[in-house]
Amino acid sequence: MNATSLHHHHHHHYHHLLPSKPPPPFTKLTSLKTTPPSSSSSSLTANPPPAAPLTEEKPTRHRPTATTTDDTEYTAFWDYQHLFMSQRSEAVEPVVLRVVEGAVPRDFPSGTYYLAGPGLFSDDHGSTVHPLDGHGYLRSFSIDGGAGEVRFKARYVETEAQAEERDAETGRWRFTHRGPFSVLKGGRRVGNVKVMKNVANTSVLCWGGRLLCMWEGGDPYEIDPRSLATRGRFDIIPGDADEATSSGPPFHGWLDAVDVAALFLKPVLHGVFKMPEKRILSHYKIDEKRGRLLIMSCRAEDMLLPRSNFTFYELDSDFKLLQKRDFTIPDHLMIHDWAFTDNHYILVGNRIKLDIPGYDWKSGKLDPAFMNAVKGEESLLPHLFQISIKMDKKGKCQDCSITASEQWKKPSDFPAINPSFSGTKNSHIYVATTSRFRKHLPHFPFDSVVKLDSNLDKPVAIWSAGYRQFIGEPVFVPKGVEEDDGYVLVVEYAISVQRCYLVILDARRIGRDDAVVAKLEVPKHLNFPLGFHGFWAANN
């Protein structure tokens, strides 16, 4: 589980272990985290923004080197900007991707890799938004191992925010909410009666025959799995949720004034600012062993109060509520990700001072220095931590230790494991990380996948995309019964040639020269910005 996040800085780390059911016998838990242009595409505007200058060069298969001559501040700045260039075109009809290296293996499990993320950052009136606030753009890669081909689609999620900011007749955009997390309506603090906007751009989930695009603090949007057309908002919390309530142990010793403040805040936030009473978080978990979906929500008023109210829901494949538990923690915490066992929910809570540096919403430019801290400030960047928890027979925590990983100390995030081992003991973890060969972008964007093994005697294995070739989140696709018998999917953003590639890695060959099984090219006119979280959905 990650103890830090790409999306914000953390100042102090606090750990919370919440029982999902009666305590188990003595337990010790250890967790480690962190084709030519096709006519089938459509465009949301006739006048896309011009691209910034790029230095053209041939992509390389080799590992990056520290002797590249064009590793300048100027190149680094524009490479960073191009990771978040708007893509207004949609691939409504499937586009068969051209194989540029290797071949799609015949034993590849057929299915679809869905990738969520922002797609639009600049409107048609000179306004820009922070990358976290770009309108949701869903990409899909349908992989047919038998045919040896991959078909690509991409469409915008038709959210209420899109309806507000895009003219349906002309296709032109006018952002009405700007600033960090789009909290300023029209750029003004006065007269803003809507806080934030749900752009459904953070994560994607396939469950119970439904495809859902999720956002950090709002209802998910349901998408047609085949056409990627938006069906509308989906109420993922069952209406009879209160019937299965089983409250967690209360925390004592805090002031009644907080409850009084909450009573005043609720009607203001819900009635005036139109915020939902409960905000669904974008990070979910799937318990494959028990066939359950685990989701989590928090209360809107907790954004302004020194406490955190969390509700966990466990749903079956028909979205029927099986269990609901409420917990209150007397502190103002930020939860980015979490984990679970058979008996507990595990939160890595962070006391934060919310700041969104590295971005000037007036100029629309990103500062690469934000995620590339100077010497002595590397601790502010995302890293892997090992969390060990020891409990007694009554479920009380006897010992908890949080230590930086000794295996891999470079900045890292987007940890992935074989999903079949979620919630159980696993040995292998695949993480996006940096090679640190680039002088002006040493830490981020990531350019490598590192494979770690809980057996500390085994060497760390790494695959690097290449110089000026960045990557997003790795996703594991199981093939056999053994934990690392499968493939790792990762999108490569080759900024130097303005191309995106889907790379298929053999999980067992990472660290070797033949790790790349196949590399497929997305047509240049459909080149897309950096994605956030993805999901592998195998065909039934």
Coordinates of C-alpha atoms in Angstrom, one line a residue, residues 66-496:
A66 CA 23.3 9.8 -18.6
T67 CA 25.2 11.1 -21.6
T68 CA 22.3 12.3 -23.8
T69 CA 23.2 15.7 -25.2
D70 CA 19.7 17.2 -25.3
D71 CA 19.0 16.7 -21.6
T72 CA 18.4 20.4 -21.1
E73 CA 16.1 22.4 -18.9
Y74 CA 14.2 23.5 -21.9
T75 CA 13.6 20.0 -23.1
A76 CA 12.6 18.8 -19.7
F77 CA 10.1 21.7 -19.3
W78 CA 8.3 20.9 -22.6
D79 CA 8.4 17.1 -22.0
Y80 CA 6.6 17.7 -18.7
Q81 CA 4.0 19.9 -20.4
H82 CA 3.4 17.3 -23.1
L83 CA 2.4 14.7 -20.7
F84 CA -0.7 16.8 -20.1
M85 CA -1.6 18.0 -23.5
S86 CA -5.3 17.9 -24.3
Q87 CA -6.6 15.3 -26.7
R88 CA -10.0 16.3 -28.0
S89 CA -10.4 13.5 -30.5
E90 CA -12.3 10.4 -29.7
A91 CA -11.8 6.9 -31.2
V92 CA -15.5 5.8 -31.2
E93 CA -14.9 2.9 -33.6
P94 CA -12.1 0.5 -32.7
V95 CA -8.7 1.1 -34.2
V96 CA -6.4 -1.9 -34.6
L97 CA -3.0 -0.9 -33.2
R98 CA 0.2 -1.5 -35.2
V99 CA 2.7 -3.9 -33.7
V100 CA 6.1 -2.2 -33.7
E101 CA 8.0 -4.8 -31.6
G102 CA 7.4 -8.5 -30.9
A103 CA 4.0 -10.0 -31.1
V104 CA 0.9 -10.4 -28.9
P105 CA 1.4 -13.8 -27.4
R106 CA -1.2 -16.5 -28.3
D107 CA -1.6 -17.4 -24.7
F108 CA -2.5 -13.9 -23.6
P109 CA -5.8 -14.1 -21.8
S110 CA -8.4 -12.3 -23.9
G111 CA -9.9 -9.2 -22.3
T112 CA -9.9 -5.4 -22.1
Y113 CA -7.6 -3.0 -20.3
Y114 CA -9.4 0.1 -19.4
L115 CA -7.4 3.3 -18.5
A116 CA -9.0 6.3 -16.8
G117 CA -7.5 9.7 -16.7
P118 CA -8.0 13.4 -17.7
G119 CA -8.2 14.3 -21.4
L120 CA -8.9 18.0 -21.6
F121 CA -7.0 20.8 -19.7
S122 CA -7.5 23.9 -22.0
D123 CA -10.8 25.4 -23.1
D124 CA -11.6 27.6 -26.1
H125 CA -11.5 30.8 -24.2
G126 CA -8.0 30.8 -22.8
S127 CA -8.7 29.0 -19.5
T128 CA -6.9 26.0 -18.1
V129 CA -7.3 23.6 -15.2
H130 CA -5.0 21.6 -13.0
P131 CA -4.2 18.2 -14.5
L132 CA -6.2 16.5 -11.6
D133 CA -9.3 18.4 -12.9
G134 CA -9.1 17.5 -16.6
H135 CA -12.3 16.0 -17.9
G136 CA -12.5 12.2 -17.8
Y137 CA -11.2 10.5 -20.9
L138 CA -11.6 6.7 -20.9
R139 CA -9.3 4.5 -23.0
S140 CA -9.7 0.8 -23.8
F141 CA -7.4 -1.8 -25.2
S142 CA -9.2 -4.9 -26.2
I143 CA -6.6 -7.7 -26.5
D144 CA -7.3 -10.9 -28.5
G145 CA -4.5 -13.3 -27.9
G146 CA -5.8 -15.8 -30.5
A147 CA -5.9 -13.2 -33.2
G148 CA -2.7 -11.5 -32.0
E149 CA -4.3 -8.1 -32.1
V150 CA -5.2 -5.1 -29.9
R151 CA -8.2 -2.8 -30.7
F152 CA -8.2 0.7 -29.2
K153 CA -11.0 3.0 -28.3
A154 CA -11.2 6.3 -26.4
R155 CA -14.2 8.5 -25.4
Y156 CA -14.9 11.3 -23.0
V157 CA -17.1 10.5 -20.0
E158 CA -20.3 12.5 -20.5
T159 CA -20.5 13.9 -17.0
E160 CA -22.8 16.7 -15.7
A161 CA -19.6 18.8 -15.6
Q162 CA -19.1 18.3 -19.3
A163 CA -22.7 19.3 -20.0
E164 CA -22.0 22.5 -18.0
E165 CA -18.8 23.4 -19.7
R166 CA -19.2 22.2 -23.3
D167 CA -21.6 23.7 -25.8
A168 CA -23.5 20.7 -27.3
E169 CA -24.1 22.5 -30.7
T170 CA -20.7 24.0 -31.4
G171 CA -18.5 21.6 -29.4
R172 CA -16.7 24.5 -27.8
W173 CA -15.6 24.4 -24.2
R174 CA -15.7 27.2 -21.6
F175 CA -14.4 26.2 -18.1
T176 CA -16.6 27.7 -15.3
H177 CA -14.6 26.1 -12.4
R178 CA -10.9 26.7 -12.2
G179 CA -8.1 26.8 -9.7
P180 CA -6.9 23.8 -7.7
F181 CA -9.6 21.1 -7.7
S182 CA -11.7 23.5 -9.7
V183 CA -13.1 25.3 -6.6
L184 CA -13.3 28.8 -8.1
K185 CA -16.4 29.4 -10.2
G186 CA -15.4 31.7 -13.0
G187 CA -12.1 32.2 -11.2
R188 CA -13.9 34.1 -8.4
R189 CA -14.1 33.3 -4.7
V190 CA -17.3 35.3 -4.3
G191 CA -20.5 33.9 -5.7
N192 CA -19.2 30.4 -6.1
V193 CA -22.0 28.1 -5.0
K194 CA -20.6 24.8 -6.3
V195 CA -17.5 23.4 -4.8
M196 CA -15.5 21.1 -7.2
K197 CA -16.9 19.2 -10.1
N198 CA -17.1 15.5 -10.7
V199 CA -15.1 14.8 -13.9
A200 CA -14.9 11.0 -13.4
N201 CA -11.3 10.8 -14.3
T202 CA -9.5 9.0 -11.5
S203 CA -10.1 5.2 -11.7
V204 CA -12.2 2.6 -13.6
L205 CA -13.9 -0.5 -12.3
C206 CA -15.5 -3.6 -13.9
W207 CA -17.9 -5.3 -11.5
G208 CA -21.2 -7.2 -11.8
G209 CA -21.3 -6.6 -15.5
R210 CA -21.0 -2.8 -15.1
L211 CA -18.2 -0.5 -16.1
L212 CA -17.8 2.5 -13.8
C213 CA -15.5 5.6 -14.0
M214 CA -14.8 6.9 -10.5
W215 CA -13.7 10.2 -9.0
E216 CA -12.2 11.2 -5.7
G217 CA -15.3 12.4 -4.0
G218 CA -18.5 11.8 -6.0
D219 CA -20.8 9.2 -7.6
P220 CA -19.3 7.0 -10.3
Y221 CA -20.5 7.2 -13.9
E222 CA -21.6 4.0 -15.7
I223 CA -20.1 3.4 -19.1
D224 CA -21.1 0.9 -21.8
P225 CA -18.2 -1.6 -21.8
R226 CA -18.3 -2.1 -25.6
S227 CA -19.1 1.3 -27.0
L228 CA -17.7 3.4 -24.1
A229 CA -20.8 5.5 -24.3
T230 CA -21.9 7.1 -21.0
R231 CA -25.0 5.7 -19.5
G232 CA -25.2 8.2 -16.6
R233 CA -24.4 8.4 -12.9
F234 CA -24.6 5.2 -10.9
D235 CA -25.8 5.0 -7.3
I236 CA -23.2 2.5 -6.0
I237 CA -24.4 2.8 -2.4
P238 CA -27.5 0.7 -2.0
G239 CA -30.6 2.5 -0.8
D240 CA -31.1 0.1 2.1
A241 CA -27.5 0.6 3.4
D242 CA -28.6 1.4 6.9
E243 CA -30.2 -2.1 7.3
A244 CA -26.7 -3.8 7.4
T245 CA -25.0 -1.2 9.6
S246 CA -22.5 -2.5 12.1
S247 CA -20.7 0.3 13.7
G248 CA -17.0 0.1 14.5
P249 CA -15.6 1.0 17.9
P250 CA -16.1 4.7 18.7
F251 CA -13.3 7.0 19.6
H252 CA -13.7 9.1 22.7
G253 CA -12.5 12.3 24.2
W254 CA -13.3 14.9 21.7
L255 CA -15.3 18.1 21.9
D256 CA -19.1 18.3 21.4
A257 CA -18.4 21.5 19.5
V258 CA -17.3 19.5 16.5
D259 CA -20.7 17.8 16.4
V260 CA -22.4 21.2 16.7
A261 CA -20.3 22.6 13.9
A262 CA -21.2 19.6 11.7
L263 CA -25.0 20.3 12.2
F264 CA -24.5 23.8 10.9
L265 CA -22.2 22.8 8.1
K266 CA -24.3 20.0 6.6
P267 CA -27.3 22.1 5.3
V268 CA -24.8 24.7 3.9
L269 CA -22.6 22.1 2.1
H270 CA -25.5 20.0 0.8
G271 CA -28.1 22.8 0.2
V272 CA -26.0 25.7 -1.0
F273 CA -22.8 24.1 -2.4
K274 CA -24.6 21.0 -3.7
M275 CA -22.2 18.6 -2.2
P276 CA -23.4 15.0 -1.6
E277 CA -23.7 13.9 2.0
K278 CA -21.3 11.1 1.4
R279 CA -18.4 11.3 -1.0
I280 CA -17.4 8.0 -2.6
L281 CA -13.7 7.6 -2.8
S282 CA -12.1 6.5 -6.1
H283 CA -10.0 3.7 -4.5
Y284 CA -11.8 0.4 -4.2
K285 CA -10.7 -3.1 -3.5
I286 CA -11.9 -6.5 -4.8
D287 CA -11.8 -9.5 -2.6
E288 CA -11.7 -12.3 -5.2
K289 CA -11.6 -15.0 -2.6
R290 CA -15.0 -14.0 -1.3
G291 CA -16.4 -12.4 -4.5
R292 CA -16.9 -9.0 -2.9
L293 CA -16.4 -5.4 -4.0
L294 CA -15.1 -3.1 -1.1
I295 CA -15.7 0.6 -1.4
M296 CA -15.3 3.5 1.0
S297 CA -16.9 6.9 1.6
C298 CA -16.4 9.9 3.7
R299 CA -18.6 12.8 4.8
A300 CA -18.5 16.2 3.1
E301 CA -18.3 18.2 6.3
D302 CA -15.1 16.4 7.3
M303 CA -13.2 18.6 4.8
L304 CA -13.7 21.4 7.3
L305 CA -13.6 19.7 10.7
P306 CA -10.9 18.0 12.8
R307 CA -12.3 14.6 12.4
S308 CA -12.8 11.9 9.8
N309 CA -15.9 9.7 9.3
F310 CA -15.4 6.7 7.0
T311 CA -17.9 4.1 5.9
F312 CA -16.9 0.8 4.3
Y313 CA -19.3 -1.1 2.2
E314 CA -19.0 -4.7 1.0
L315 CA -21.1 -5.6 -2.1
D316 CA -21.7 -8.9 -4.0
S317 CA -21.7 -9.2 -7.8
D318 CA -25.3 -7.9 -7.9
F319 CA -24.3 -4.8 -5.9
K320 CA -26.3 -6.1 -3.0
L321 CA -25.0 -4.8 0.3
L322 CA -23.4 -7.6 2.4
Q323 CA -21.8 -5.4 5.1
K324 CA -21.5 -1.8 6.1
R325 CA -19.3 -0.4 8.9
D326 CA -18.8 3.2 10.1
F327 CA -15.7 4.5 11.8
T328 CA -14.9 7.9 13.2
I329 CA -11.3 9.1 13.8
P330 CA -10.7 12.3 15.7
D331 CA -8.3 13.8 13.3
H332 CA -8.4 15.6 9.9
L333 CA -6.9 13.0 7.6
M334 CA -6.3 12.5 3.9
I335 CA -6.8 8.9 2.7
H336 CA -5.3 8.1 -0.7
D337 CA -5.3 4.4 -0.7
W338 CA -6.0 1.5 1.7
A339 CA -5.9 -2.2 2.1
F340 CA -7.8 -5.1 3.7
T341 CA -7.5 -8.5 5.2
D342 CA -10.1 -11.1 6.1
N343 CA -10.7 -9.2 9.3
H344 CA -9.6 -5.7 9.0
Y345 CA -9.5 -2.5 6.9
I346 CA -6.1 -0.8 6.9
L347 CA -5.8 3.0 6.3
V348 CA -2.7 5.0 5.9
G349 CA -3.9 8.3 7.1
N350 CA -2.0 11.5 6.5
R351 CA -2.3 14.8 8.3
I352 CA -1.9 17.3 5.6
K353 CA -1.7 20.9 4.8
L354 CA -3.4 20.9 1.4
D355 CA -1.4 22.7 -1.2
I356 CA -1.3 22.3 -5.0
P357 CA 2.2 23.7 -6.0
G358 CA 3.8 23.2 -9.3
Y359 CA 0.9 24.6 -11.3
D360 CA -0.1 28.1 -12.2
W361 CA -3.7 27.9 -13.3
K362 CA -3.6 31.4 -14.9
S363 CA -0.7 30.5 -17.3
G364 CA -1.7 26.8 -17.5
K365 CA 1.9 25.7 -17.2
L366 CA 3.3 23.0 -14.9
D367 CA 6.5 23.3 -13.0
P368 CA 8.7 20.2 -13.3
A369 CA 10.4 21.1 -10.1
F370 CA 7.3 20.1 -8.1
M371 CA 7.9 16.4 -8.5
N372 CA 11.7 16.7 -8.8
A373 CA 12.7 17.9 -5.4
V374 CA 16.2 19.4 -4.9
K375 CA 18.8 17.5 -2.9
G376 CA 17.7 17.1 0.7
E377 CA 14.0 17.2 0.0
E378 CA 13.6 13.8 -1.6
S379 CA 11.5 12.6 1.4
L380 CA 8.6 14.8 0.1
L381 CA 8.4 12.5 -2.9
P382 CA 6.4 9.2 -3.1
H383 CA 8.4 6.2 -1.8
L384 CA 7.7 2.6 -0.9
F385 CA 7.2 1.9 2.8
Q386 CA 6.9 -1.4 4.7
I387 CA 4.2 -1.5 7.3
S388 CA 4.2 -4.3 9.9
I389 CA 1.3 -4.8 12.3
K390 CA 1.2 -7.3 15.2
M391 CA -2.0 -7.9 17.0
D392 CA -3.1 -10.0 20.0
K393 CA -5.9 -12.5 20.1
K394 CA -8.4 -9.8 21.0
G395 CA -7.5 -7.8 17.8
K396 CA -5.7 -5.1 19.7
C397 CA -2.5 -3.7 18.1
Q398 CA 0.6 -4.7 20.0
D399 CA 3.1 -3.2 17.6
C400 CA 3.1 -1.2 14.4
S401 CA 6.2 -0.2 12.5
I402 CA 6.4 1.9 9.4
T403 CA 9.8 1.9 7.7
A404 CA 11.1 2.9 4.3
S405 CA 11.7 0.0 2.0
E406 CA 15.3 -1.2 2.0
Q407 CA 14.8 -3.0 -1.3
W408 CA 14.0 0.1 -3.4
K409 CA 14.7 3.6 -2.2
K410 CA 14.0 5.6 -5.4
P411 CA 10.8 7.6 -5.8
S412 CA 8.0 5.2 -6.8
D413 CA 4.2 4.9 -6.9
F414 CA 1.3 2.9 -8.6
P415 CA 2.1 -0.4 -7.0
A416 CA 0.4 -3.4 -8.6
I417 CA 0.1 -7.1 -7.6
N418 CA -1.5 -10.2 -9.1
P419 CA -5.2 -9.3 -8.3
S420 CA -5.9 -12.9 -7.3
F421 CA -3.7 -12.3 -4.2
S422 CA -5.4 -9.1 -3.1
G423 CA -6.1 -9.3 0.7
T424 CA -3.8 -12.3 1.2
K425 CA 0.0 -12.8 1.5
N426 CA 1.8 -12.1 -1.8
S427 CA 5.4 -12.2 -2.8
H428 CA 5.7 -10.0 -5.9
I429 CA 5.0 -6.3 -6.4
Y430 CA 5.3 -4.2 -9.6
V431 CA 5.9 -0.5 -9.2
A432 CA 6.3 2.5 -11.5
T433 CA 9.6 4.2 -10.7
T434 CA 12.5 6.2 -12.0
S435 CA 15.8 5.2 -13.5
R436 CA 17.3 8.6 -12.3
F437 CA 19.4 8.9 -15.5
R438 CA 17.8 12.2 -16.5
K439 CA 19.5 15.2 -15.0
H440 CA 16.5 17.7 -15.1
L441 CA 13.7 15.1 -14.5
P442 CA 15.4 12.7 -12.1
H443 CA 12.4 11.6 -10.1
F444 CA 9.2 12.1 -12.2
P445 CA 7.7 11.4 -14.7
F446 CA 8.4 7.7 -14.1
D447 CA 10.2 5.7 -16.8
S448 CA 10.7 2.2 -15.4
V449 CA 8.9 -0.8 -13.9
V450 CA 10.6 -2.5 -10.9
K451 CA 9.7 -5.9 -9.7
L452 CA 10.3 -6.6 -6.0
D453 CA 10.2 -9.9 -4.2
S454 CA 9.4 -10.4 -0.5
N455 CA 12.3 -12.8 -0.5
L456 CA 15.0 -10.3 0.1
D457 CA 17.7 -12.7 -1.2
K458 CA 16.4 -12.3 -4.7
P459 CA 17.8 -9.3 -6.7
V460 CA 15.5 -6.4 -7.7
A461 CA 14.5 -6.6 -11.4
I462 CA 13.9 -3.5 -13.5
W463 CA 12.7 -2.6 -17.0
S464 CA 13.2 0.9 -18.4
A465 CA 11.3 2.4 -21.3
G466 CA 14.1 4.7 -22.5
Y467 CA 15.2 8.3 -22.7
R468 CA 12.3 10.7 -23.0
Q469 CA 9.9 7.8 -22.8
F470 CA 7.7 7.8 -19.7
I471 CA 5.3 5.3 -18.2
G472 CA 2.0 5.2 -16.3
E473 CA 0.6 2.7 -13.8
P474 CA 1.6 -1.0 -14.4
V475 CA -1.3 -3.5 -14.4
F476 CA -0.8 -7.3 -13.8
V477 CA -2.7 -9.8 -16.0
P478 CA -2.7 -13.3 -14.5
K479 CA -2.1 -16.2 -16.9
G480 CA -1.5 -19.3 -14.7
V481 CA -1.8 -20.4 -11.1
E482 CA 1.5 -19.2 -9.8
E483 CA 1.7 -15.7 -8.6
D484 CA 4.1 -14.2 -11.2
D485 CA 2.9 -16.3 -14.1
G486 CA 1.4 -13.5 -16.3
Y487 CA 2.0 -10.3 -18.0
V488 CA 2.4 -6.7 -17.0
L489 CA 0.7 -4.0 -19.1
V490 CA 2.0 -0.5 -19.1
V491 CA 1.4 2.5 -21.3
E492 CA 4.6 4.2 -22.6
Y493 CA 4.4 7.9 -23.4
A494 CA 7.2 8.6 -25.9
I495 CA 7.2 12.3 -25.7
S496 CA 10.1 12.7 -28.2

